[in-house]
mmCIF file with all atom_site columns, C-alpha atoms in Angstrom:
data_model
loop_
_atom_site.group_PDB
_atom_site.id
_atom_site.type_symbol
_atom_site.label_atom_id
_atom_site.label_alt_id
_atom_site.label_comp_id
_atom_site.label_asym_id
_atom_site.label_entity_id
_atom_site.label_seq_id
_atom_site.pdbx_PDB_ins_code
_atom_site.Cartn_x
_atom_site.Cartn_y
_atom_site.Cartn_z
_atom_site.occupancy
_atom_site.B_iso_or_equiv
_atom_site.pdbx_formal_charge
_atom_site.auth_seq_id
_atom_site.auth_comp_id
_atom_site.auth_asym_id
_atom_site.auth_atom_id
_atom_site.pdbx_PDB_model_num
ATOM 1  C CA . MET G 1 1  ? 27.245 102.308 -18.900 1.00 58.00 ? 1  MET G CA 1
ATOM 2  C CA . GLY G 1 2  ? 30.347 102.199 -21.121 1.00 61.00 ? 2  GLY G CA 1
ATOM 3  C CA . ASP G 1 3  ? 31.303 105.873 -21.168 1.00 66.00 ? 3  ASP G CA 1
ATOM 4  C CA . ARG G 1 4  ? 30.678 106.302 -17.413 1.00 82.00 ? 4  ARG G CA 1
ATOM 5  C CA . MET G 1 5  ? 32.711 103.298 -16.265 1.00 91.00 ? 5  MET G CA 1
ATOM 6  C CA . TRP G 1 6  ? 36.412 103.464 -15.367 1.00 95.00 ? 6  TRP G CA 1
ATOM 7  C CA . TRP G 1 7  ? 38.478 100.426 -16.375 1.00 94.00 ? 7  TRP G CA 1
ATOM 8  C CA . ASP G 1 8  ? 41.759 99.249  -14.833 1.00 96.00 ? 8  ASP G CA 1
ATOM 9  C CA . ALA G 1 9  ? 44.646 99.461  -17.293 1.00 96.00 ? 9  ALA G CA 1
ATOM 10 C CA . VAL G 1 10 ? 48.396 98.841  -17.345 1.00 96.00 ? 10 VAL G CA 1
ATOM 11 C CA . VAL G 1 11 ? 50.818 100.751 -19.571 1.00 95.00 ? 11 VAL G CA 1
ATOM 12 C CA . VAL G 1 12 ? 52.555 98.249  -21.855 1.00 96.00 ? 12 VAL G CA 1
ATOM 13 C CA . GLU G 1 13 ? 54.456 100.546 -24.202 1.00 94.00 ? 13 GLU G CA 1
ATOM 14 C CA . GLU G 1 14 ? 54.836 104.280 -24.724 1.00 90.00 ? 14 GLU G CA 1
ATOM 15 C CA . ASN G 1 15 ? 56.334 106.557 -27.353 1.00 90.00 ? 15 ASN G CA 1
ATOM 16 C CA . ASP G 1 16 ? 56.105 110.228 -28.359 1.00 87.00 ? 16 ASP G CA 1
ATOM 17 C CA . ALA G 1 17 ? 52.579 110.083 -29.806 1.00 90.00 ? 17 ALA G CA 1
ATOM 18 C CA . PHE G 1 18 ? 50.782 107.107 -28.216 1.00 92.00 ? 18 PHE G CA 1
ATOM 19 C CA . ALA G 1 19 ? 50.802 104.750 -25.264 1.00 93.00 ? 19 ALA G CA 1
ATOM 20 C CA . THR G 1 20 ? 49.579 101.168 -25.472 1.00 95.00 ? 20 THR G CA 1
ATOM 21 C CA . LEU G 1 21 ? 47.400 100.113 -22.550 1.00 95.00 ? 21 LEU G CA 1
ATOM 22 C CA . TRP G 1 22 ? 46.345 96.601  -21.539 1.00 97.00 ? 22 TRP G CA 1
ATOM 23 C CA . LEU G 1 23 ? 42.932 96.131  -19.915 1.00 96.00 ? 23 LEU G CA 1
ATOM 24 C CA . PRO G 1 24 ? 43.353 92.897  -17.927 1.00 96.00 ? 24 PRO G CA 1
ATOM 25 C CA . LEU G 1 25 ? 39.653 92.426  -17.089 1.00 94.00 ? 25 LEU G CA 1
ATOM 26 C CA . THR G 1 26 ? 38.605 92.312  -20.748 1.00 91.00 ? 26 THR G CA 1
ATOM 27 C CA . GLN G 1 27 ? 42.006 91.230  -22.143 1.00 94.00 ? 27 GLN G CA 1
ATOM 28 C CA . ILE G 1 28 ? 42.013 94.044  -24.700 1.00 93.00 ? 28 ILE G CA 1
ATOM 29 C CA . ALA G 1 29 ? 44.886 96.292  -25.731 1.00 94.00 ? 29 ALA G CA 1
ATOM 30 C CA . VAL G 1 30 ? 44.083 99.909  -26.648 1.00 94.00 ? 30 VAL G CA 1
ATOM 31 C CA . ARG G 1 31 ? 46.155 102.888 -27.735 1.00 92.00 ? 31 ARG G CA 1
ATOM 32 C CA . ALA G 1 32 ? 45.716 106.315 -26.188 1.00 92.00 ? 32 ALA G CA 1
ATOM 33 C CA . ARG G 1 33 ? 47.100 109.630 -27.371 1.00 91.00 ? 33 ARG G CA 1
ATOM 34 C CA . ARG G 1 34 ? 49.818 111.065 -25.144 1.00 87.00 ? 34 ARG G CA 1
ATOM 35 C CA . LYS G 1 35 ? 47.964 114.393 -24.842 1.00 86.00 ? 35 LYS G CA 1
ATOM 36 C CA . THR G 1 36 ? 45.130 112.481 -23.102 1.00 85.00 ? 36 THR G CA 1
ATOM 37 C CA . MET G 1 37 ? 47.554 111.353 -20.388 1.00 84.00 ? 37 MET G CA 1
ATOM 38 C CA . GLY G 1 38 ? 49.320 114.605 -19.664 1.00 77.00 ? 38 GLY G CA 1
ATOM 39 C CA . GLU G 1 39 ? 52.706 113.879 -18.134 1.00 77.00 ? 39 GLU G CA 1
ATOM 40 C CA . LYS G 1 40 ? 55.073 110.978 -18.796 1.00 83.00 ? 40 LYS G CA 1
ATOM 41 C CA . VAL G 1 41 ? 53.831 107.447 -18.231 1.00 87.00 ? 41 VAL G CA 1
ATOM 42 C CA . TYR G 1 42 ? 55.989 104.385 -17.719 1.00 91.00 ? 42 TYR G CA 1
ATOM 43 C CA . PRO G 1 43 ? 55.548 100.736 -18.754 1.00 94.00 ? 43 PRO G CA 1
ATOM 44 C CA . GLY G 1 44 ? 54.029 98.803  -15.858 1.00 95.00 ? 44 GLY G CA 1
ATOM 45 C CA . GLU G 1 45 ? 52.213 101.848 -14.464 1.00 94.00 ? 45 GLU G CA 1
ATOM 46 C CA . ARG G 1 46 ? 48.612 101.200 -13.434 1.00 95.00 ? 46 ARG G CA 1
ATOM 47 C CA . LEU G 1 47 ? 45.935 103.630 -14.588 1.00 94.00 ? 47 LEU G CA 1
ATOM 48 C CA . LYS G 1 48 ? 42.163 103.975 -14.837 1.00 95.00 ? 48 LYS G CA 1
ATOM 49 C CA . VAL G 1 49 ? 40.705 104.687 -18.286 1.00 94.00 ? 49 VAL G CA 1
ATOM 50 C CA . ARG G 1 50 ? 37.291 105.667 -19.543 1.00 94.00 ? 50 ARG G CA 1
ATOM 51 C CA . LEU G 1 51 ? 36.408 104.227 -22.930 1.00 92.00 ? 51 LEU G CA 1
ATOM 52 C CA . GLY G 1 52 ? 34.225 105.988 -25.461 1.00 89.00 ? 52 GLY G CA 1
ATOM 53 C CA . LYS G 1 53 ? 33.172 105.095 -28.966 1.00 88.00 ? 53 LYS G CA 1
ATOM 54 C CA . VAL G 1 54 ? 33.721 101.509 -30.093 1.00 88.00 ? 54 VAL G CA 1
ATOM 55 C CA . ASP G 1 55 ? 33.927 100.987 -33.859 1.00 91.00 ? 55 ASP G CA 1
ATOM 56 C CA . PRO G 1 56 ? 34.075 97.250  -34.674 1.00 92.00 ? 56 PRO G CA 1
ATOM 57 C CA . LEU G 1 57 ? 34.426 97.856  -38.428 1.00 94.00 ? 57 LEU G CA 1
ATOM 58 C CA . ARG G 1 58 ? 37.682 99.769  -37.937 1.00 92.00 ? 58 ARG G CA 1
ATOM 59 C CA . ASN G 1 59 ? 38.730 97.636  -34.951 1.00 89.00 ? 59 ASN G CA 1
ATOM 60 C CA . GLU G 1 60 ? 38.970 100.828 -32.905 1.00 89.00 ? 60 GLU G CA 1
ATOM 61 C CA . ILE G 1 61 ? 38.169 101.764 -29.289 1.00 91.00 ? 61 ILE G CA 1
ATOM 62 C CA . ARG G 1 62 ? 38.528 105.405 -28.223 1.00 90.00 ? 62 ARG G CA 1
ATOM 63 C CA . VAL G 1 63 ? 40.092 106.257 -24.862 1.00 92.00 ? 63 VAL G CA 1
ATOM 64 C CA . MET G 1 64 ? 38.222 109.311 -23.566 1.00 92.00 ? 64 MET G CA 1
ATOM 65 C CA . ALA G 1 65 ? 39.990 109.962 -20.253 1.00 92.00 ? 65 ALA G CA 1
ATOM 66 C CA . VAL G 1 66 ? 42.906 108.621 -18.227 1.00 92.00 ? 66 VAL G CA 1
ATOM 67 C CA . THR G 1 67 ? 43.612 109.008 -14.502 1.00 91.00 ? 67 THR G CA 1
ATOM 68 C CA . GLU G 1 68 ? 46.039 107.482 -12.028 1.00 89.00 ? 68 GLU G CA 1
ATOM 69 C CA . SER G 1 69 ? 44.701 104.586 -10.006 1.00 81.00 ? 69 SER G CA 1
#
C-alpha cells in the first residue's frame, strides 16, 4: 500500500534544490526535489506526500508526489 498512501508531512527546511520534510507519524525525515512541489514552500507548512521506492542500502526514500493538506 506504500505508493498509494498519502502521509502527513511538515516542511522543516527549504533551499533552491530541495526541501526537507518531517513525517511525524513515522518520525522520518525525507528530502524532496523542489520541482516536485511546484511553488514556494515555507518551514512549518503542512503537506501530504506519497512515498515511492525505499532503498535501505543507500538510506534513501523517494518522494513521488506532494500536495497541500
